Coordinates of N, CA and C in Angstrom, one line a residue:
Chain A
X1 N 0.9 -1.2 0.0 CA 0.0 0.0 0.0 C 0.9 1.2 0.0
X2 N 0.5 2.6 -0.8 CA 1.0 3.5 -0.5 C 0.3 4.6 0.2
X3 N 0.7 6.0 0.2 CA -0.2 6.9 0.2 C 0.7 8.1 0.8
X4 N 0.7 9.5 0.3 CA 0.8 10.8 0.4 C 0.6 11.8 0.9
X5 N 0.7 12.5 1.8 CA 0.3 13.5 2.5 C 0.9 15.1 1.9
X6 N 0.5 15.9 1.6 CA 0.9 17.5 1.2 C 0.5 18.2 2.3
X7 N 1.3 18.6 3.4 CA 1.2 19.0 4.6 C 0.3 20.3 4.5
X8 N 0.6 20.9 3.0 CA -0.2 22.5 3.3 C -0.9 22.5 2.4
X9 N -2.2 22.7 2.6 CA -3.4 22.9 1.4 C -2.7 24.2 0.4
X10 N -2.1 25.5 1.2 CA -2.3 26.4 0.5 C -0.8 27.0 0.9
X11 N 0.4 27.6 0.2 CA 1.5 28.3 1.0 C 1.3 29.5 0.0
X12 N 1.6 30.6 0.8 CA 2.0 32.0 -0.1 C 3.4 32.5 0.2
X13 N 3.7 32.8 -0.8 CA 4.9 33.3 -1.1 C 5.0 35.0 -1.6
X14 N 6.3 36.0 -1.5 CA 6.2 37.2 -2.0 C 7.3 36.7 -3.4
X15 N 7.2 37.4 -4.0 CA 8.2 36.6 -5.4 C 9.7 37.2 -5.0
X16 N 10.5 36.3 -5.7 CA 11.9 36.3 -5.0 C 12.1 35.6 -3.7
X17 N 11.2 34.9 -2.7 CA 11.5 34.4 -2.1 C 11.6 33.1 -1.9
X18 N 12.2 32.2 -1.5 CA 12.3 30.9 -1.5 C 10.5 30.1 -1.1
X19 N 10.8 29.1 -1.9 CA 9.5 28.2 -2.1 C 9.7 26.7 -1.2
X20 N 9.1 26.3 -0.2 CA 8.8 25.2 0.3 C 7.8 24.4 0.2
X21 N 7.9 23.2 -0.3 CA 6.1 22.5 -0.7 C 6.2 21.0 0.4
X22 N 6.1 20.7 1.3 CA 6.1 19.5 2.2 C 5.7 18.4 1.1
X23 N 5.9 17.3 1.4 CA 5.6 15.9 1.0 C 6.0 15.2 1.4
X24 N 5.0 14.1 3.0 CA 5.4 12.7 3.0 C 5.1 11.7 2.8
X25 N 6.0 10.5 2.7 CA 5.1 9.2 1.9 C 5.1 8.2 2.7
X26 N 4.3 7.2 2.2 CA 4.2 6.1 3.1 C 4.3 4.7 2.0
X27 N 5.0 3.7 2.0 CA 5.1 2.8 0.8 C 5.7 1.5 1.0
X28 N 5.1 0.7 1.3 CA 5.5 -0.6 1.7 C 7.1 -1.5 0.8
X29 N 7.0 -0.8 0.1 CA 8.5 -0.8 -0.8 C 9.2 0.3 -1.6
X30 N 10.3 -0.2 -2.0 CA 10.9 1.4 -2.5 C 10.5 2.2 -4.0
X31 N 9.8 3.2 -3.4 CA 9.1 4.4 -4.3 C 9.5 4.8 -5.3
X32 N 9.1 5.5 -6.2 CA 9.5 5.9 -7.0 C 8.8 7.4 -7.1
X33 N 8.9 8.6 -6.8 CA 8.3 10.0 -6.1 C 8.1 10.6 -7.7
X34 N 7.3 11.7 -7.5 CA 7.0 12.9 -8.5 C 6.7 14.2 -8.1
X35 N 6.9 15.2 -8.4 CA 6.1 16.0 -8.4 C 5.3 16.9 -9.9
X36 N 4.1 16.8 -9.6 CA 3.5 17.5 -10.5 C 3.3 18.8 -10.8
X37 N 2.8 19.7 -11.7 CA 2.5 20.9 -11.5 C 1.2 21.0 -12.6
X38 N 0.4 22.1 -11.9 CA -0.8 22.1 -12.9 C -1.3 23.5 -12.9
X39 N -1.1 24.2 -13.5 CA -1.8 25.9 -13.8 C -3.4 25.6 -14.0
X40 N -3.9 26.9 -14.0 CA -5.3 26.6 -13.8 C -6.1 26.7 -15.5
X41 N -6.5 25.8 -15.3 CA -7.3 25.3 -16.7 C -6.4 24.1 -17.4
X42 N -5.7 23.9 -16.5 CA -4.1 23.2 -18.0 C -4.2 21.8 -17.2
X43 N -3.8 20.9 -17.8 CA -3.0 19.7 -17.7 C -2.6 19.4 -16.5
X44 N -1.4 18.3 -16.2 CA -0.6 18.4 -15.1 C 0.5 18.2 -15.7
X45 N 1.9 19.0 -15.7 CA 2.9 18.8 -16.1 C 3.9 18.2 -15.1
X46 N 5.2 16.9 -15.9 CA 5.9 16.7 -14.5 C 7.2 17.9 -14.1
X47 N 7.3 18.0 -13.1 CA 8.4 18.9 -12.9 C 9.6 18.0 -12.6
X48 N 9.3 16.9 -11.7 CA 10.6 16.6 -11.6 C 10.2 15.1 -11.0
X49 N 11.3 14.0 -11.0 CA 11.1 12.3 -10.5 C 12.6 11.9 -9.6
X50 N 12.1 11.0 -8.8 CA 12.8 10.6 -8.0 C 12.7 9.0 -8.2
X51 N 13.6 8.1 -8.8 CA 13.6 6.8 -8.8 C 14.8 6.0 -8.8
X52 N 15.2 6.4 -7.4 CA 17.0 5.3 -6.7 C 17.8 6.0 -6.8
X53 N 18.2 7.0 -7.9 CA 19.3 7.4 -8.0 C 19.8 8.4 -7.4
X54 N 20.3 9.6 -7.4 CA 20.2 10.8 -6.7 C 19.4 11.1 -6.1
X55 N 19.9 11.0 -4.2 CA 18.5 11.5 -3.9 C 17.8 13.2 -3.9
X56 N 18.8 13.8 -4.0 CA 18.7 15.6 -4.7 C 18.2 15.1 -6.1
X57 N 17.3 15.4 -6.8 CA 16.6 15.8 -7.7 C 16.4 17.0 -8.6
X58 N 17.0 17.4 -9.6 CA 16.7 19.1 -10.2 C 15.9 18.8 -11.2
X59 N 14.4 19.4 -10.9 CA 13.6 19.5 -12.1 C 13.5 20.6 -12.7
X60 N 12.8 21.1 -13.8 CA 12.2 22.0 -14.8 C 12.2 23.5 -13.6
X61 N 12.3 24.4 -14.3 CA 12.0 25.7 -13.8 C 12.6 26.0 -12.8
X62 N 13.7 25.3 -12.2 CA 14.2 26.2 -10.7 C 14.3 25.0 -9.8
X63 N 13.1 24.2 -9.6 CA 12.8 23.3 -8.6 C 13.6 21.9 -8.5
X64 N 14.0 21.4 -7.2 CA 14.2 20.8 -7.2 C 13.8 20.1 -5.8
X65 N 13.8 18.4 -5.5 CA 13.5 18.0 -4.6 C 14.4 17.1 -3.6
X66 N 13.8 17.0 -2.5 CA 15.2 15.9 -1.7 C 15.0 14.7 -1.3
X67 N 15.0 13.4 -1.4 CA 14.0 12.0 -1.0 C 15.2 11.9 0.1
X68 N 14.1 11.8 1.1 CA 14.7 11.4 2.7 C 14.2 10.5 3.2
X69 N 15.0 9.0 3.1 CA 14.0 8.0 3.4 C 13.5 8.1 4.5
X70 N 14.9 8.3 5.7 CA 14.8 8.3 7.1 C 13.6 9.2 7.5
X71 N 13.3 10.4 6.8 CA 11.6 10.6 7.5 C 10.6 11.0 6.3
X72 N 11.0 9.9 5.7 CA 9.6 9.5 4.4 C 9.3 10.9 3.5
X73 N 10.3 11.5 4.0 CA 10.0 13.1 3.0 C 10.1 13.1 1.8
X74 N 9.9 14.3 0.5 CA 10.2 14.3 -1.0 C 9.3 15.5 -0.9
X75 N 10.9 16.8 0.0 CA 9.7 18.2 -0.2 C 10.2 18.9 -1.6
X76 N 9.6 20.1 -1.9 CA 9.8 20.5 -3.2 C 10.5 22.1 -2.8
X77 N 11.3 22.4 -3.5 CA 11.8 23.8 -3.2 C 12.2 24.6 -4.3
X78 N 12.3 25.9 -4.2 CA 12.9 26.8 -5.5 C 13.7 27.7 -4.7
X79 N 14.4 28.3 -5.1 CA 15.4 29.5 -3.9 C 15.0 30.7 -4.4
X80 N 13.9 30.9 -5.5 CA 13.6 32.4 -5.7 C 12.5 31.9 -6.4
X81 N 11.3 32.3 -5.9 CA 9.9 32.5 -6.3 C 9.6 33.0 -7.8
X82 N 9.2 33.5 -8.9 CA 8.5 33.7 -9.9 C 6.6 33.7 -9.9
X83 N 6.5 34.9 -10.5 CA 5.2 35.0 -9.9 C 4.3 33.3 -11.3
X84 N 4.9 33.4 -12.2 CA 4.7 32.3 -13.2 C 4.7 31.2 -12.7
X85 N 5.4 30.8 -11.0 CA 5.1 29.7 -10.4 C 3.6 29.7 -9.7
X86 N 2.8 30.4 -10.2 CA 1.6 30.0 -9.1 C 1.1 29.1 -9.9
X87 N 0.3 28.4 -9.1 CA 0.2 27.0 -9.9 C -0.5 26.2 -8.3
X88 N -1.3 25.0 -8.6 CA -1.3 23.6 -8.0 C 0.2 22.6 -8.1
X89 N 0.3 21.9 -7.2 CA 1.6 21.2 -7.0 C 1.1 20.0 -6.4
X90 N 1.4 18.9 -7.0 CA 1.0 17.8 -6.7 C 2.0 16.8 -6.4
X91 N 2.3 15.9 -5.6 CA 3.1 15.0 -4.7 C 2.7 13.8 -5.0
X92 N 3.5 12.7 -6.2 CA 2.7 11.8 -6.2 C 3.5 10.5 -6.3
X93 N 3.1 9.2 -5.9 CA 4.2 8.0 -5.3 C 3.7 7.2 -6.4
X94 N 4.9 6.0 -6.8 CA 4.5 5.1 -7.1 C 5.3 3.6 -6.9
X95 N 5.0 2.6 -7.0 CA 6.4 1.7 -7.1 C 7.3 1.8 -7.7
X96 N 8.4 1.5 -7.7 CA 9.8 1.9 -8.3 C 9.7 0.9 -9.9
X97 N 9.3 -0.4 -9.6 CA 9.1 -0.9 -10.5 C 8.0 -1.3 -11.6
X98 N 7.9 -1.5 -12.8 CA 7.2 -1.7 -13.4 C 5.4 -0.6 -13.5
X99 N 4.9 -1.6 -13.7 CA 3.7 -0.4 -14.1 C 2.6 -0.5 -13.2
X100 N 2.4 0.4 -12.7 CA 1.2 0.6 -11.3 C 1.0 2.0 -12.1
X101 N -0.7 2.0 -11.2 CA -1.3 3.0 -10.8 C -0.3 4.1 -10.0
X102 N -0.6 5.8 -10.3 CA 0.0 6.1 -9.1 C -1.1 6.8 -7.8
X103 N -0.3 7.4 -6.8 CA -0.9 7.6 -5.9 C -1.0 9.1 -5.7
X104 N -2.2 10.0 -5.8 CA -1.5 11.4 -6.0 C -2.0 12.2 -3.8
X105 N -1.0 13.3 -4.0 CA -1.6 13.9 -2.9 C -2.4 14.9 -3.1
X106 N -3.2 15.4 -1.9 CA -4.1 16.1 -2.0 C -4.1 17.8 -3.2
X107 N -2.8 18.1 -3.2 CA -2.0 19.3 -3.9 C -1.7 20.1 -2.9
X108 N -0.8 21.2 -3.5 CA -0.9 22.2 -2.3 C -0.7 23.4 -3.4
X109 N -1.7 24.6 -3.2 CA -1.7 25.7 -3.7 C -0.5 26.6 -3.5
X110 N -0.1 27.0 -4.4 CA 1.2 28.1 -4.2 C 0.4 29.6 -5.1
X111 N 0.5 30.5 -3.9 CA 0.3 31.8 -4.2 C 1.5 32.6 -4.5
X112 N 1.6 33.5 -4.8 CA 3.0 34.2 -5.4 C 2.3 35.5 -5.4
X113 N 2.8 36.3 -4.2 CA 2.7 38.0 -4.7 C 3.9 38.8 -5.1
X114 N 3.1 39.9 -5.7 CA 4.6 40.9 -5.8 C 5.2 41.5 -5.0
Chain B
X1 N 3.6 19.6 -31.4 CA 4.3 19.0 -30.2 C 3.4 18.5 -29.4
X2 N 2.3 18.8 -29.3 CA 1.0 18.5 -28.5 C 1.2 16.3 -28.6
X3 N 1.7 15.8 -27.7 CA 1.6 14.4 -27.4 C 0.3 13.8 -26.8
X4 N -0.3 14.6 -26.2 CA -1.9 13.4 -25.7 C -2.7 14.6 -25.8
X5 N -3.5 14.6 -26.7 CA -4.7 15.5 -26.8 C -6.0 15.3 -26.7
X6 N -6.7 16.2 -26.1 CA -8.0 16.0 -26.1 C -8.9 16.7 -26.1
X7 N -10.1 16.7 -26.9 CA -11.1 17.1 -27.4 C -12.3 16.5 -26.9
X8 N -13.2 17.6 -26.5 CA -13.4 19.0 -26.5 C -12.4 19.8 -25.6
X9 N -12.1 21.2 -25.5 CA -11.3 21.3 -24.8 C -12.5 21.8 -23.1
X10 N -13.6 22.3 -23.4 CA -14.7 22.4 -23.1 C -15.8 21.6 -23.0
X11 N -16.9 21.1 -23.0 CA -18.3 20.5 -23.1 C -19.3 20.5 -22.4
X12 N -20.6 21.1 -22.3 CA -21.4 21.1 -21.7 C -22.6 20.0 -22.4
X13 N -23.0 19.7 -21.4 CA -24.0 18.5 -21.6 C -25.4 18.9 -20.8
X14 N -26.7 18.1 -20.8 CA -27.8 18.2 -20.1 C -27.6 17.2 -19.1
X15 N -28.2 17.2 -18.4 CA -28.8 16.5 -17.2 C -28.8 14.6 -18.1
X16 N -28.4 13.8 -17.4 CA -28.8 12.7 -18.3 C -28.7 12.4 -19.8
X17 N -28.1 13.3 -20.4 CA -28.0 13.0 -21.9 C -26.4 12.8 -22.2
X18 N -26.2 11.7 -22.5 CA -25.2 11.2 -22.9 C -24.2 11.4 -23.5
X19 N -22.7 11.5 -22.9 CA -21.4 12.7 -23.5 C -20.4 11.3 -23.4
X20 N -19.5 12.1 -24.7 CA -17.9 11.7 -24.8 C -16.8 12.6 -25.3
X21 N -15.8 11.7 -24.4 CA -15.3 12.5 -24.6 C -13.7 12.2 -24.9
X22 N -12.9 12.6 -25.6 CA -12.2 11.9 -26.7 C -10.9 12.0 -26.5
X23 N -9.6 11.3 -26.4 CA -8.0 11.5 -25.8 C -7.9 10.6 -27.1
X24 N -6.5 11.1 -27.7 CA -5.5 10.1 -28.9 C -4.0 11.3 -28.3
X25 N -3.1 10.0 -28.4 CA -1.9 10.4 -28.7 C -1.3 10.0 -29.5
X26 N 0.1 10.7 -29.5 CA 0.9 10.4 -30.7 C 2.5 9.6 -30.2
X27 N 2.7 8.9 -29.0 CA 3.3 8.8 -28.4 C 3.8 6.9 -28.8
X28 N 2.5 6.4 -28.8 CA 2.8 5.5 -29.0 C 2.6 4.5 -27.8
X29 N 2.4 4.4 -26.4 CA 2.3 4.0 -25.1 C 1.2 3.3 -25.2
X30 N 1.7 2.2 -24.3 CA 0.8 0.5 -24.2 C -0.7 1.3 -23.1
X31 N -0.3 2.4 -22.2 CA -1.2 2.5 -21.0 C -1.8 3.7 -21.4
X32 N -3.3 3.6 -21.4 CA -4.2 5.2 -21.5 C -4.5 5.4 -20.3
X33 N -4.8 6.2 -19.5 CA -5.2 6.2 -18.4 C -6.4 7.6 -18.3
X34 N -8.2 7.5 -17.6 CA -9.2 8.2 -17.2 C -8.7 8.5 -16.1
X35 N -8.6 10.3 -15.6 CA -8.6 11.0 -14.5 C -9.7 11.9 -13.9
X36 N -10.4 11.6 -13.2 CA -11.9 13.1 -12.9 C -11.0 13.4 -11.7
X37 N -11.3 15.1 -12.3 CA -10.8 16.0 -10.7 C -11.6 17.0 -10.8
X38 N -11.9 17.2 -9.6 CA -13.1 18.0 -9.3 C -12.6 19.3 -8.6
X39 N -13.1 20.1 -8.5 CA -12.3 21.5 -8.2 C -12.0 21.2 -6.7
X40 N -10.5 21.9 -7.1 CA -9.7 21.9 -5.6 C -8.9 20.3 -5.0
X41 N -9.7 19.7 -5.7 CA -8.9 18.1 -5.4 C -8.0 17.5 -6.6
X42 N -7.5 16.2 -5.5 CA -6.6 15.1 -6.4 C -7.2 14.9 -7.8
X43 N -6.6 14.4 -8.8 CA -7.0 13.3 -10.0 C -7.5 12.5 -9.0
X44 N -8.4 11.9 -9.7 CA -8.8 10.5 -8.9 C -9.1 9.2 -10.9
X45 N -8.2 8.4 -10.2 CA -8.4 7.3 -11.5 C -9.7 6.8 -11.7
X46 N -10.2 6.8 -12.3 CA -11.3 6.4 -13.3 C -11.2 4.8 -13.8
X47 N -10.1 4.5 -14.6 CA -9.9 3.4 -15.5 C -8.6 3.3 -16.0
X48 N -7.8 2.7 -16.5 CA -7.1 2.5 -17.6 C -6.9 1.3 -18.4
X49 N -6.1 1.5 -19.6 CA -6.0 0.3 -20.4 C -4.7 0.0 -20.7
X50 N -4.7 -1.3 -20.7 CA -2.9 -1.7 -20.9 C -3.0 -2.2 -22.2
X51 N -2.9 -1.5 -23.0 CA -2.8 -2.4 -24.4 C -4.5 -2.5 -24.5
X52 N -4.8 -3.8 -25.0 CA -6.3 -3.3 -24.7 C -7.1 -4.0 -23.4
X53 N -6.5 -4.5 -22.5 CA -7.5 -5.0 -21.4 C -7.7 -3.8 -20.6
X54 N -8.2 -4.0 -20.4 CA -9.1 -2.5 -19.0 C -8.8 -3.1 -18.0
X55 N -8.9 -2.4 -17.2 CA -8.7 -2.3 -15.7 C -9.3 -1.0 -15.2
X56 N -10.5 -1.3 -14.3 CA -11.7 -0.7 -13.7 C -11.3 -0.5 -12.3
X57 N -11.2 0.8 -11.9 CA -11.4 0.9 -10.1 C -12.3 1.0 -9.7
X58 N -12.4 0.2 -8.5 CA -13.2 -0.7 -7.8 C -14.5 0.2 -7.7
X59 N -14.0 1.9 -7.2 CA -15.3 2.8 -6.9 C -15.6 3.9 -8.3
X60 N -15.5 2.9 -9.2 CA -15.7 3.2 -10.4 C -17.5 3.6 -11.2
X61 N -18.5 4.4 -10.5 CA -19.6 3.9 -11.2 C -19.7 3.9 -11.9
X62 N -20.7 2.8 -12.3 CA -21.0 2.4 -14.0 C -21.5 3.1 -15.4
X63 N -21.8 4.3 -14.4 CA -22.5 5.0 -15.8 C -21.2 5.5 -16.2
X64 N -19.9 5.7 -15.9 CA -18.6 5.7 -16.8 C -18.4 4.5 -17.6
X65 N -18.6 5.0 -18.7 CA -17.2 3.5 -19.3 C -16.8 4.1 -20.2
X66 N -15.6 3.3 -21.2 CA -14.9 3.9 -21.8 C -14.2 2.6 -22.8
X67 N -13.6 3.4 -24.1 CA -13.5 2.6 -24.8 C -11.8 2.5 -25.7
X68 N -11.2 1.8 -26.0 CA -10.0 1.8 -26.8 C -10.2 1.5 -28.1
X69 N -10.7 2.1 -29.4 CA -10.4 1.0 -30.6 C -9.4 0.9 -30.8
X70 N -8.7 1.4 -30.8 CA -6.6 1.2 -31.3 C -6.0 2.0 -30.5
X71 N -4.6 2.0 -30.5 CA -3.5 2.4 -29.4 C -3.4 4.2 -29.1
X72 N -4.0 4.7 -30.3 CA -3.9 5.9 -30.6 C -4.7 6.5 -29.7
X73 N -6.2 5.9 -29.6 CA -7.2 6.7 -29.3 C -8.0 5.8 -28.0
X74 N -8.1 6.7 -26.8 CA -9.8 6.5 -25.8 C -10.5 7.4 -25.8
X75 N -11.7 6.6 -25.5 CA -12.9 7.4 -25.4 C -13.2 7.1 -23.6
X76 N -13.5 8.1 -23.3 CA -14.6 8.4 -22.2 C -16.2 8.2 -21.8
X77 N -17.1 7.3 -22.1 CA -18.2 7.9 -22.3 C -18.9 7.8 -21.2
X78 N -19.9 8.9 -20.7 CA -20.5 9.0 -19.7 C -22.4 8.9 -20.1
X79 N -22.8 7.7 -19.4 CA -24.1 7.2 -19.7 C -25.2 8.2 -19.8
X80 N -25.4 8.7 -18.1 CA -26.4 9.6 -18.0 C -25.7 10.6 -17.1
X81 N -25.3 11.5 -17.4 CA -24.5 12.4 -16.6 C -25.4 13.0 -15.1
X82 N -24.7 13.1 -14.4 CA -25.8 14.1 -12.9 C -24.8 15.4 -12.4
X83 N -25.2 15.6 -12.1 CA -25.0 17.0 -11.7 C -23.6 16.9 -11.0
X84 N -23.1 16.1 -10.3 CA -22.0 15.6 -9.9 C -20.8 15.0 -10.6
X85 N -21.0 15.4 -11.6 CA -20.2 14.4 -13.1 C -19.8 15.6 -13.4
X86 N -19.7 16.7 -12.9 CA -19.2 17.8 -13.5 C -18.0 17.7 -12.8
X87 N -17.1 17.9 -14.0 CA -15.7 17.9 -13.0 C -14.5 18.1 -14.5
X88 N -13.3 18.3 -14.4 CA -12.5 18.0 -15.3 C -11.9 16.7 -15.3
X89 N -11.8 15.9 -17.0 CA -11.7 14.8 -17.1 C -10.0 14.7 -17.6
X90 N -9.2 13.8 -17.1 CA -7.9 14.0 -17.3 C -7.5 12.8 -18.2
X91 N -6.7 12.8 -19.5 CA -6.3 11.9 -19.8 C -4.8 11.8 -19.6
X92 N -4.3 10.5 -19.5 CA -3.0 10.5 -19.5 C -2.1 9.1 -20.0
X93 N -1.1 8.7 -20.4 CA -0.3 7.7 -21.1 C 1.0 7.5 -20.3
X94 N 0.9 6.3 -20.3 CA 2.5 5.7 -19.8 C 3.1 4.7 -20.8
X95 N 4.4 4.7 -20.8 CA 4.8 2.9 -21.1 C 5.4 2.5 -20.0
X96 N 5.2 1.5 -19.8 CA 5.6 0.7 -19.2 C 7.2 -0.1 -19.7
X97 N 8.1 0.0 -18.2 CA 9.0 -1.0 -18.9 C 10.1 -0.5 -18.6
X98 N 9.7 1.0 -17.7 CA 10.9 1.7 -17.6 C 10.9 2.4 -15.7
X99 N 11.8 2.1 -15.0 CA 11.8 2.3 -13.9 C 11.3 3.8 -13.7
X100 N 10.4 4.0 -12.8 CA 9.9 5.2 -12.5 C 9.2 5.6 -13.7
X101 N 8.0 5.2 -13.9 CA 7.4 5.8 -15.1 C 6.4 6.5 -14.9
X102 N 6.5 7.4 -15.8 CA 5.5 8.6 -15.5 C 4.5 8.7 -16.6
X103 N 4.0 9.3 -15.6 CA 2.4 9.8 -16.9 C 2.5 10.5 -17.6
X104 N 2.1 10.8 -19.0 CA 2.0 12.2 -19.8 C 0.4 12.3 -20.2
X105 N 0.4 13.8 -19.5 CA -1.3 14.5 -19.5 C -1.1 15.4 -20.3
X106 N -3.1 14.8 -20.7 CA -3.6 15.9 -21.8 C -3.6 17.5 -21.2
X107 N -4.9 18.3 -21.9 CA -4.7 19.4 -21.5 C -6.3 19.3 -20.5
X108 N -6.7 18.5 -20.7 CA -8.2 17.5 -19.9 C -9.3 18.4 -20.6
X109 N -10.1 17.6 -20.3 CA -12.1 18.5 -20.8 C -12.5 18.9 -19.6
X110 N -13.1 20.0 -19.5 CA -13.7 20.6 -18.8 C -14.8 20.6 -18.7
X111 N -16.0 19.0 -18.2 CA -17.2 19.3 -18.2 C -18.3 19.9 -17.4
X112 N -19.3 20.3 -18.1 CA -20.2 21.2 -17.2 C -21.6 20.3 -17.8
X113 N -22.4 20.4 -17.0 CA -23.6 19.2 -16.7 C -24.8 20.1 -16.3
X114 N -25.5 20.8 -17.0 CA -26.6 21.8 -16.6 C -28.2 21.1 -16.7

């Protein structure tokens, strides 16, 4: 069994400042992480994956993530905000191997002021 | 460059009168996969197809189903829509075969159920 937690429904940010997005997982074997991103009206795009190798992660646009087995983490970060980051952000697990379903989290809203 | 598309990008429907709604890609991938997300929440899986067998989740109601004629193209179809069926419909594609595999999403339909 797996399953995902996004610690914050909603985080705001002023732009230029660093971005934190929580994510913990729960996974009876070893994961294979995501994070999503989804603007409003649009798709879900991936930003970035985590599967064995590095556990620092650099995805698309700035972001990048850190898999911490020791406390089931995979938070998401940027070191300088963009207002073009506001968006839904989604946290999502799957098995490392082969083809499963995945497991998504709740999202967490990122606000971006000027 | 558009890889998993879907049409309508919009659709409004009546109460009970019967919609589809249409995902093809150009990608080539064994796995289609049905997403409803309702405002503010997760994707929640629907269905997918591995090639052509389906695979139905469990809290799947029936007045969803959905169809594959060939690799290129699913259909979505919704029996008798309710008022609760309004939601955005996500499509998305994997292959299989590759550690940590990810989904690639449409730009989803946006239905509305009046």
């Amino acid at each position: 069994a797996q399953s995902v937690t996004q610690l914050d429904s909603h985080v705001s940010v002023s732009e230029g400042t660093p971005v934190l997005l929580r994510c913990n997982y729960s996974s009876s074997y070893s994961p294979s992480l995501f994070w999503y991103v989804q603007h409003p009206n649009k798709g879900l795009q991936l930003l970035l994956k985590y599967t064995s190798a590095a556990t620092l992660v650099k995805g698309i646009n700035g972001f990048e993530a850190e898999f911490k087995k020791s406390e089931t983490s995979f938070h998401l970060t940027k070191p300088s905000a963009h207002m073009s980051d506001a968006a839904e952000y989604f946290c999502v697990v799957s098995p490392q191997a082969g083809y499963s379903t995945l497991t998504f989290g709740k999202g967490t809203m990122l606000l971006v002021s000027p | 460059d558009a890889m998993v598309i879907q049409n309508p990008r919009y659709q409004v429907t009546q109460f009970g009168k019967p919609v589809t709604l249409s995902c093809s890609q150009t990608l080539n991938h064994n796995v289609m996969y049905w997403y409803q997300q309702k405002s503010s929440q997760a994707p929640k899986l629907l269905f997918h197809y591995y090639d052509k067998d389906f695979n139905n989740e469990a809290d799947t109601p029936d007045n969803f189903q959905s169809r594959r004629p060939n690799t290129s193209f699913c259909f979505l179809d919704i029996r008798s829509p309710g008022l609760g069926d309004a939601a955005m419909y996500l499509c998305a594609t994997s292959k299989p075969g590759t550690v940590g595999e990810k989904l690639f999403f449409g730009s989803g339909t946006q239905l509305s159920v009046l």
